[in-house]
Amino acid sequence: MLSAFPIDLKSDTVTKPSAAMRKIMSEAEVGDDVYGEDPTVVLLERAGAQLLGKEAALYVTSGTQGNLVSLLTHCVRGDGVLIGKDSHILNYEGGGLAVLGGMVPLQVDDAKSLPSIEELERVMPAKGNVHFATAKLLCIENTHNRGGGHASTPQEVASLVGWAHENGLSVHMDGARLFNATVALGVTPAEMAKDVDSVQICLSKGLGAPMGSLICASSDFIDRARYWRKKVGGGLRQVGVVASAGLYALENNVARLKDDHDNASLIKDVLQKGGLRVFEVARATNMVYFSAKSETDADKLLAACRAREVIFNKTSSDTFRLVTHLDVSRAQAQTAASVIVEEYRKLG
Ligand SMILES: Cc1ncc(COP(=O)(O)O)c(C=O)c1O
């Protein structure tokens, strides 16, 4: 029998391709994708565009590259980008928008989900004043990673996009975990992406592919994004080998995200009953943020759980994040939660 350990909850990026996924990969038809000749990539891009209700899609290496290429396509040097202060693009993507695109991040309080219209109006630079960068783009994130995996609704997105378009801004959605949001809310991916101008979705998070993301948008936008993908070194050759895993993931691993959400909810309940402080998240998905009593306790708890092969990460001196995914079963979720509570109690 396979051991239940290790139980790796540090991210949903740690999933490994299943036997069925590897079989599909070994049989994938391939060609040179820079020439547009990889039939599997063409199929994946069509499937992604259709699912997201957009005219076209572009296969890119990662979520970071998908966001960067999208932003480079929307903006020119010196343009202002309204962006959440807690967003992944701003905090965890090496400042690529500023380094490679010369864009000016205009930080808004995203309050662990979407910014309010009042907040956007507060930060939006006045037009026709040479002192200010001209704002051209609003970036939003759904689900929101630092927001504990909170899912925003299509109605909330529509209201922000309405404001952005009235003010001459385009909107890009970082939908690294868009399918977690749609499964949690019971809406289609197309409904979620309907109003935004571009969206980036990751195939390598909860969906379980080894790599890759799709940018979905209008045909004109994707034609221009293709140039940027090449410039940042993202033009790949016989990449159908991994694109096939992305197709498999879209076809087989979306609906099952509900299991991950149920497992996260189970862990949250066990931790709460065990006396740990768990952060409440409305419309939660596959993440649980919780904290120890002190920084020292946090280090001890992390180490004790790691010694028992229950792995999760710290996000600040005394706060942890764990993420459920398709390589963690219900029984493993239960076991991990019990181990955390046992070790927490030993700290006294
Ligand atoms: C919200 C969000 N956006 C973008 C990314 C970047 O994806 P990648 O790691 O594929 O570059 C991540 C990665 O975890 C993420 O959580």
GROMACS .gro file of C-alpha atoms and ligand atoms in nm:
model
  364
    1MET     CA    1   0.000   0.000   0.000
    2LEU     CA    2   0.121   0.353  -0.081
    3SER     CA    3   0.227   0.560   0.221
    4ALA     CA    4   0.000   0.854   0.309
    5PHE     CA    5   0.317   1.063   0.360
    6PRO     CA    6   0.453   1.308   0.270
    7ILE     CA    7   0.143   1.527   0.258
    8ASP     CA    8   0.261   1.835   0.070
    9LEU     CA    9   0.024   2.128   0.118
   10LYS     CA   10   0.265   2.413   0.046
   11SER     CA   11   0.101   2.489  -0.291
   12ASP     CA   12  -0.120   2.343  -0.561
   13THR     CA   13   0.181   2.380  -0.793
   14VAL     CA   14   0.339   2.063  -0.648
   15THR     CA   15   0.108   1.819  -0.830
   16LYS     CA   16   0.276   1.556  -1.045
   17PRO     CA   17   0.138   1.440  -1.381
   18SER     CA   18  -0.076   1.128  -1.333
   19ALA     CA   19  -0.013   0.805  -1.525
   20ALA     CA   20  -0.307   0.887  -1.757
   21MET     CA   21  -0.168   1.236  -1.822
   22ARG     CA   22   0.180   1.099  -1.894
   23LYS     CA   23   0.033   0.848  -2.140
   24ILE     CA   24  -0.142   1.126  -2.334
   25MET     CA   25   0.185   1.324  -2.332
   26SER     CA   26   0.382   1.034  -2.475
   27GLU     CA   27   0.138   1.004  -2.763
   28ALA     CA   28   0.099   1.377  -2.841
   29GLU     CA   29   0.128   1.494  -3.201
   30VAL     CA   30   0.383   1.772  -3.221
   31GLY     CA   31   0.527   2.029  -3.462
   32ASP     CA   32   0.718   2.357  -3.445
   33ASP     CA   33   0.489   2.594  -3.254
   34VAL     CA   34   0.686   2.907  -3.345
   35TYR     CA   35   0.575   2.831  -3.704
   36GLY     CA   36   0.222   2.766  -3.570
   37GLU     CA   37   0.263   2.399  -3.671
   38ASP     CA   38   0.207   2.216  -3.344
   39PRO     CA   39  -0.140   2.061  -3.380
   40THR     CA   40  -0.173   1.990  -3.007
   41VAL     CA   41  -0.099   2.352  -2.913
   42VAL     CA   42  -0.354   2.466  -3.174
   43LEU     CA   43  -0.613   2.233  -3.016
   44LEU     CA   44  -0.531   2.353  -2.664
   45GLU     CA   45  -0.552   2.721  -2.762
   46ARG     CA   46  -0.888   2.661  -2.934
   47ALA     CA   47  -1.024   2.470  -2.636
   48GLY     CA   48  -0.909   2.742  -2.393
   49ALA     CA   49  -1.053   3.026  -2.602
   50GLN     CA   50  -1.385   2.845  -2.633
   51LEU     CA   51  -1.404   2.765  -2.263
   52LEU     CA   52  -1.330   3.126  -2.166
   53GLY     CA   53  -1.564   3.265  -2.434
   54LYS     CA   54  -1.290   3.460  -2.611
   55GLU     CA   55  -1.190   3.472  -2.979
   56ALA     CA   56  -0.839   3.336  -2.933
   57ALA     CA   57  -0.580   3.206  -2.688
   58LEU     CA   58  -0.200   3.188  -2.661
   59TYR     CA   59  -0.009   2.911  -2.486
   60VAL     CA   60   0.267   3.049  -2.262
   61THR     CA   61   0.518   2.887  -2.030
   62SER     CA   62   0.385   3.008  -1.694
   63GLY     CA   63   0.137   3.228  -1.514
   64THR     CA   64   0.408   3.490  -1.468
   65GLN     CA   65   0.481   3.494  -1.840
   66GLY     CA   66   0.107   3.505  -1.917
   67ASN     CA   67   0.058   3.810  -1.697
   68LEU     CA   68   0.374   3.982  -1.827
   69VAL     CA   69   0.292   3.923  -2.194
   70SER     CA   70  -0.064   4.045  -2.136
   71LEU     CA   71   0.053   4.363  -1.965
   72LEU     CA   72   0.315   4.429  -2.235
   73THR     CA   73   0.040   4.392  -2.495
   74HIS     CA   74  -0.196   4.632  -2.316
   75CYS     CA   75   0.053   4.907  -2.227
   76VAL     CA   76   0.353   5.106  -2.349
   77ARG     CA   77   0.641   5.242  -2.139
   78GLY     CA   78   0.525   5.503  -1.891
   79ASP     CA   79   0.164   5.385  -1.879
   80GLY     CA   80   0.007   5.354  -1.536
   81VAL     CA   81  -0.141   5.024  -1.419
   82LEU     CA   82  -0.398   5.021  -1.139
   83ILE     CA   83  -0.306   4.709  -0.945
   84GLY     CA   84  -0.386   4.554  -0.607
   85LYS     CA   85  -0.123   4.603  -0.338
   86ASP     CA   86  -0.175   4.239  -0.239
   87SER     CA   87  -0.176   4.106  -0.596
   88HIS     CA   88   0.051   3.829  -0.719
   89ILE     CA   89   0.163   4.038  -1.018
   90LEU     CA   90   0.291   4.314  -0.792
   91ASN     CA   91   0.440   4.101  -0.514
   92TYR     CA   92   0.567   3.779  -0.665
   93GLU     CA   93   0.654   3.831  -1.030
   94GLY     CA   94   0.988   4.010  -0.993
   95GLY     CA   95   0.846   4.350  -1.082
   96GLY     CA   96   0.842   4.242  -1.447
   97LEU     CA   97   0.588   4.507  -1.545
   98ALA     CA   98   0.830   4.781  -1.435
   99VAL     CA   99   1.157   4.607  -1.527
  100LEU     CA  100   1.062   4.489  -1.874
  101GLY     CA  101   0.767   4.709  -1.961
  102GLY     CA  102   0.851   5.044  -1.799
  103MET     CA  103   0.499   5.051  -1.655
  104VAL     CA  104   0.413   5.248  -1.343
  105PRO     CA  105   0.224   5.043  -1.083
  106LEU     CA  106  -0.050   5.253  -0.921
  107GLN     CA  107  -0.127   5.054  -0.608
  108VAL     CA  108  -0.483   5.018  -0.488
  109ASP     CA  109  -0.606   4.855  -0.171
  110ASP     CA  110  -0.757   4.531  -0.295
  111ALA     CA  111  -0.873   4.435   0.056
  112LYS     CA  112  -0.790   4.072  -0.014
  113SER     CA  113  -1.028   4.052  -0.312
  114LEU     CA  114  -1.126   4.323  -0.560
  115PRO     CA  115  -1.064   4.694  -0.500
  116SER     CA  116  -1.372   4.912  -0.450
  117ILE     CA  117  -1.467   5.173  -0.709
  118GLU     CA  118  -1.408   5.444  -0.445
  119GLU     CA  119  -1.052   5.313  -0.403
  120LEU     CA  120  -0.995   5.311  -0.780
  121GLU     CA  121  -1.122   5.669  -0.801
  122ARG     CA  122  -0.894   5.772  -0.515
  123VAL     CA  123  -0.583   5.640  -0.693
  124MET     CA  124  -0.676   5.712  -1.056
  125PRO     CA  125  -0.448   5.996  -1.176
  126ALA     CA  126  -0.620   6.310  -1.307
  127LYS     CA  127  -0.627   6.327  -1.686
  128GLY     CA  128  -0.459   6.607  -1.880
  129ASN     CA  129  -0.198   6.676  -1.613
  130VAL     CA  130   0.163   6.623  -1.725
  131HIS     CA  131   0.273   6.534  -1.373
  132PHE     CA  132   0.098   6.198  -1.378
  133ALA     CA  133   0.140   5.871  -1.561
  134THR     CA  134  -0.160   5.801  -1.785
  135ALA     CA  135  -0.349   5.503  -1.644
  136LYS     CA  136  -0.424   5.250  -1.916
  137LEU     CA  137  -0.495   4.923  -1.739
  138LEU     CA  138  -0.665   4.774  -1.435
  139CYS     CA  139  -0.541   4.433  -1.312
  140ILE     CA  140  -0.758   4.210  -1.096
  141GLU     CA  141  -0.697   3.864  -0.947
  142ASN     CA  142  -0.951   3.581  -0.912
  143THR     CA  143  -0.925   3.378  -0.698
  144HIS     CA  144  -0.719   3.606  -0.479
  145ASN     CA  145  -0.411   3.427  -0.346
  146ARG     CA  146  -0.319   3.659  -0.057
  147GLY     CA  147  -0.691   3.695   0.006
  148GLY     CA  148  -0.696   3.330   0.117
  149GLY     CA  149  -0.836   3.199  -0.211
  150HIS     CA  150  -1.143   3.424  -0.205
  151ALA     CA  151  -1.359   3.394  -0.519
  152SER     CA  152  -1.510   3.711  -0.672
  153THR     CA  153  -1.836   3.685  -0.866
  154PRO     CA  154  -1.888   3.775  -1.234
  155GLN     CA  155  -2.119   4.057  -1.116
  156GLU     CA  156  -1.846   4.209  -0.900
  157VAL     CA  157  -1.601   4.181  -1.190
  158ALA     CA  158  -1.856   4.338  -1.430
  159SER     CA  159  -1.906   4.637  -1.206
  160LEU     CA  160  -1.530   4.712  -1.194
  161VAL     CA  161  -1.489   4.656  -1.566
  162GLY     CA  162  -1.779   4.896  -1.630
  163TRP     CA  163  -1.599   5.164  -1.429
  164ALA     CA  164  -1.265   5.089  -1.600
  165HIS     CA  165  -1.406   5.107  -1.952
  166GLU     CA  166  -1.590   5.432  -1.876
  167ASN     CA  167  -1.255   5.572  -1.765
  168GLY     CA  168  -1.064   5.455  -2.072
  169LEU     CA  169  -0.887   5.161  -1.905
  170SER     CA  170  -0.863   4.801  -2.025
  171VAL     CA  171  -0.888   4.517  -1.774
  172HIS     CA  172  -0.663   4.214  -1.732
  173MET     CA  173  -0.762   3.931  -1.499
  174ASP     CA  174  -0.496   3.713  -1.337
  175GLY     CA  175  -0.705   3.397  -1.334
  176ALA     CA  176  -0.426   3.162  -1.222
  177ARG     CA  177  -0.701   2.988  -1.023
  178LEU     CA  178  -1.005   3.107  -1.218
  179PHE     CA  179  -1.149   2.755  -1.229
  180ASN     CA  180  -1.141   2.736  -0.849
  181ALA     CA  181  -1.361   3.047  -0.852
  182THR     CA  182  -1.603   2.917  -1.114
  183VAL     CA  183  -1.640   2.576  -0.948
  184ALA     CA  184  -1.694   2.737  -0.605
  185LEU     CA  185  -1.957   2.977  -0.740
  186GLY     CA  186  -2.124   2.742  -0.988
  187VAL     CA  187  -2.072   2.973  -1.288
  188THR     CA  188  -1.907   2.900  -1.623
  189PRO     CA  189  -1.553   3.018  -1.705
  190ALA     CA  190  -1.701   3.220  -1.995
  191GLU     CA  191  -1.936   3.404  -1.755
  192MET     CA  192  -1.640   3.482  -1.530
  193ALA     CA  193  -1.425   3.613  -1.817
  194LYS     CA  194  -1.703   3.781  -2.018
  195ASP     CA  195  -1.628   4.141  -1.930
  196VAL     CA  196  -1.249   4.150  -1.900
  197ASP     CA  197  -1.030   4.232  -2.200
  198SER     CA  198  -0.771   3.963  -2.128
  199VAL     CA  199  -0.743   3.675  -1.885
  200GLN     CA  200  -0.456   3.447  -1.789
  201ILE     CA  201  -0.537   3.095  -1.665
  202CYS     CA  202  -0.285   2.847  -1.522
  203LEU     CA  203  -0.288   2.481  -1.622
  204SER     CA  204  -0.016   2.397  -1.370
  205LYS     CA  205  -0.191   2.476  -1.041
  206GLY     CA  206  -0.497   2.280  -0.928
  207LEU     CA  207  -0.546   2.142  -1.278
  208GLY     CA  208  -0.231   1.933  -1.242
  209ALA     CA  209  -0.040   1.992  -1.569
  210PRO     CA  210   0.339   2.015  -1.531
  211MET     CA  211   0.357   2.362  -1.689
  212GLY     CA  212   0.180   2.621  -1.898
  213SER     CA  213  -0.081   2.892  -1.899
  214LEU     CA  214  -0.319   3.039  -2.156
  215ILE     CA  215  -0.387   3.404  -2.231
  216CYS     CA  216  -0.741   3.436  -2.366
  217ALA     CA  217  -0.861   3.754  -2.541
  218SER     CA  218  -0.967   3.898  -2.878
  219SER     CA  219  -0.789   3.771  -3.194
  220ASP     CA  220  -0.626   4.110  -3.244
  221PHE     CA  221  -0.490   4.110  -2.887
  222ILE     CA  222  -0.356   3.754  -2.918
  223ASP     CA  223  -0.185   3.836  -3.252
  224ARG     CA  224   0.000   4.119  -3.078
  225ALA     CA  225   0.069   3.911  -2.765
  226ARG     CA  226   0.240   3.649  -2.985
  227TYR     CA  227   0.510   3.906  -3.070
  228TRP     CA  228   0.569   3.977  -2.701
  229ARG     CA  229   0.581   3.607  -2.616
  230LYS     CA  230   0.862   3.567  -2.871
  231LYS     CA  231   1.053   3.868  -2.734
  232VAL     CA  232   1.050   3.729  -2.379
  233GLY     CA  233   1.174   3.391  -2.500
  234GLY     CA  234   0.841   3.210  -2.477
  235GLY     CA  235   0.826   3.085  -2.836
  236LEU     CA  236   0.870   2.709  -2.798
  237ARG     CA  237   0.910   2.434  -3.055
  238GLN     CA  238   0.762   2.080  -3.017
  239VAL     CA  239   0.572   2.192  -2.710
  240GLY     CA  240   0.266   1.977  -2.785
  241VAL     CA  241   0.426   1.723  -2.549
  242VAL     CA  242   0.329   1.942  -2.254
  243ALA     CA  243   0.034   2.119  -2.419
  244SER     CA  244  -0.132   1.774  -2.433
  245ALA     CA  245  -0.114   1.764  -2.053
  246GLY     CA  246  -0.289   2.103  -2.047
  247LEU     CA  247  -0.566   1.969  -2.271
  248TYR     CA  248  -0.601   1.662  -2.051
  249ALA     CA  249  -0.620   1.889  -1.746
  250LEU     CA  250  -0.895   2.107  -1.896
  251GLU     CA  251  -1.096   1.800  -1.994
  252ASN     CA  252  -1.052   1.597  -1.674
  253ASN     CA  253  -0.948   1.807  -1.377
  254VAL     CA  254  -1.179   2.108  -1.357
  255ALA     CA  255  -1.495   1.967  -1.193
  256ARG     CA  256  -1.291   1.777  -0.934
  257LEU     CA  257  -1.160   2.105  -0.789
  258LYS     CA  258  -1.469   2.082  -0.567
  259ASP     CA  259  -1.297   1.795  -0.382
  260ASP     CA  260  -1.003   2.028  -0.306
  261HIS     CA  261  -1.243   2.291  -0.173
  262ASP     CA  262  -1.418   2.033   0.046
  263ASN     CA  263  -1.080   1.913   0.175
  264ALA     CA  264  -0.972   2.269   0.258
  265SER     CA  265  -1.298   2.321   0.443
  266LEU     CA  266  -1.245   1.996   0.637
  267ILE     CA  267  -0.893   2.103   0.739
  268LYS     CA  268  -1.021   2.446   0.842
  269ASP     CA  269  -1.286   2.289   1.068
  270VAL     CA  270  -1.040   2.049   1.233
  271LEU     CA  271  -0.786   2.329   1.297
  272GLN     CA  272  -1.053   2.558   1.439
  273LYS     CA  273  -1.188   2.287   1.669
  274GLY     CA  274  -0.828   2.215   1.771
  275GLY     CA  275  -0.789   2.574   1.896
  276LEU     CA  276  -0.588   2.727   1.611
  277ARG     CA  277  -0.676   3.071   1.478
  278VAL     CA  278  -0.800   3.024   1.123
  279PHE     CA  279  -0.864   3.323   0.895
  280GLU     CA  280  -1.224   3.347   0.780
  281VAL     CA  281  -1.255   3.378   0.402
  282ALA     CA  282  -1.586   3.440   0.229
  283ARG     CA  283  -1.641   3.223  -0.080
  284ALA     CA  284  -1.334   3.018   0.009
  285THR     CA  285  -1.173   2.769  -0.232
  286ASN     CA  286  -0.860   2.556  -0.185
  287MET     CA  287  -0.656   2.758   0.068
  288VAL     CA  288  -0.644   2.780   0.447
  289TYR     CA  289  -0.454   3.058   0.627
  290PHE     CA  290  -0.399   3.011   0.999
  291SER     CA  291  -0.166   3.133   1.270
  292ALA     CA  292   0.024   3.024   1.580
  293LYS     CA  293   0.031   3.212   1.912
  294SER     CA  294   0.376   3.362   1.852
  295GLU     CA  295   0.664   3.369   1.607
  296THR     CA  296   0.858   3.110   1.811
  297ASP     CA  297   0.557   2.880   1.826
  298ALA     CA  298   0.514   2.919   1.451
  299ASP     CA  299   0.868   2.803   1.381
  300LYS     CA  300   0.832   2.510   1.620
  301LEU     CA  301   0.497   2.405   1.471
  302LEU     CA  302   0.628   2.423   1.116
  303ALA     CA  303   0.934   2.213   1.204
  304ALA     CA  304   0.738   1.955   1.407
  305CYS     CA  305   0.488   1.905   1.124
  306ARG     CA  306   0.768   1.883   0.866
  307ALA     CA  307   0.936   1.616   1.077
  308ARG     CA  308   0.611   1.420   1.045
  309GLU     CA  309   0.603   1.491   0.669
  310VAL     CA  310   0.311   1.734   0.679
  311ILE     CA  311   0.436   2.025   0.474
  312PHE     CA  312   0.300   2.379   0.447
  313ASN     CA  313   0.450   2.728   0.430
  314LYS     CA  314   0.475   3.039   0.640
  315THR     CA  315   0.346   3.357   0.478
  316SER     CA  316   0.457   3.588   0.759
  317SER     CA  317   0.633   3.549   1.094
  318ASP     CA  318   0.336   3.375   1.259
  319THR     CA  319   0.097   3.295   0.973
  320PHE     CA  320   0.077   2.982   0.759
  321ARG     CA  321  -0.087   2.895   0.431
  322LEU     CA  322  -0.181   2.551   0.315
  323VAL     CA  323  -0.330   2.462  -0.021
  324THR     CA  324  -0.524   2.148  -0.118
  325HIS     CA  325  -0.484   1.989  -0.461
  326LEU     CA  326  -0.536   1.675  -0.663
  327ASP     CA  327  -0.246   1.487  -0.507
  328VAL     CA  328  -0.401   1.516  -0.158
  329SER     CA  329  -0.686   1.274  -0.081
  330ARG     CA  330  -0.967   1.327   0.170
  331ALA     CA  331  -0.793   1.086   0.410
  332GLN     CA  332  -0.464   1.273   0.376
  333ALA     CA  333  -0.640   1.606   0.440
  334GLN     CA  334  -0.788   1.459   0.759
  335THR     CA  335  -0.450   1.316   0.866
  336ALA     CA  336  -0.265   1.643   0.796
  337ALA     CA  337  -0.516   1.843   1.000
  338SER     CA  338  -0.491   1.598   1.293
  339VAL     CA  339  -0.109   1.613   1.287
  340ILE     CA  340  -0.115   1.995   1.292
  341VAL     CA  341  -0.356   1.999   1.588
  342GLU     CA  342  -0.154   1.735   1.780
  343GLU     CA  343   0.169   1.929   1.733
  344TYR     CA  344   0.000   2.259   1.819
  345ARG     CA  345  -0.129   2.112   2.147
  346LYS     CA  346   0.219   1.989   2.239
  347LEU     CA  347   0.334   2.354   2.234
  348GLY     CA  348   0.102   2.414   2.532
  349LIG     C1  349  -0.247   3.437  -0.838
  349LIG     C2  350  -0.125   3.390  -0.912
  349LIG     N1  351  -0.095   3.448  -1.030
  349LIG     C3  352   0.012   3.410  -1.101
  349LIG     C4  353   0.095   3.309  -1.056
  349LIG     C5  354   0.219   3.275  -1.134
  349LIG     O1  355   0.216   3.149  -1.190
  349LIG     P1  356   0.354   3.073  -1.227
  349LIG     O2  357   0.407   3.017  -1.100
  349LIG     O3  358   0.307   2.967  -1.323
  349LIG     O4  359   0.444   3.172  -1.291
  349LIG     C6  360   0.066   3.246  -0.933
  349LIG     C7  361   0.156   3.138  -0.883
  349LIG     O5  362   0.135   3.077  -0.780
  349LIG     C8  363  -0.046   3.288  -0.859
  349LIG     O6  364  -0.076   3.234  -0.740
   0.00000   0.00000   0.00000
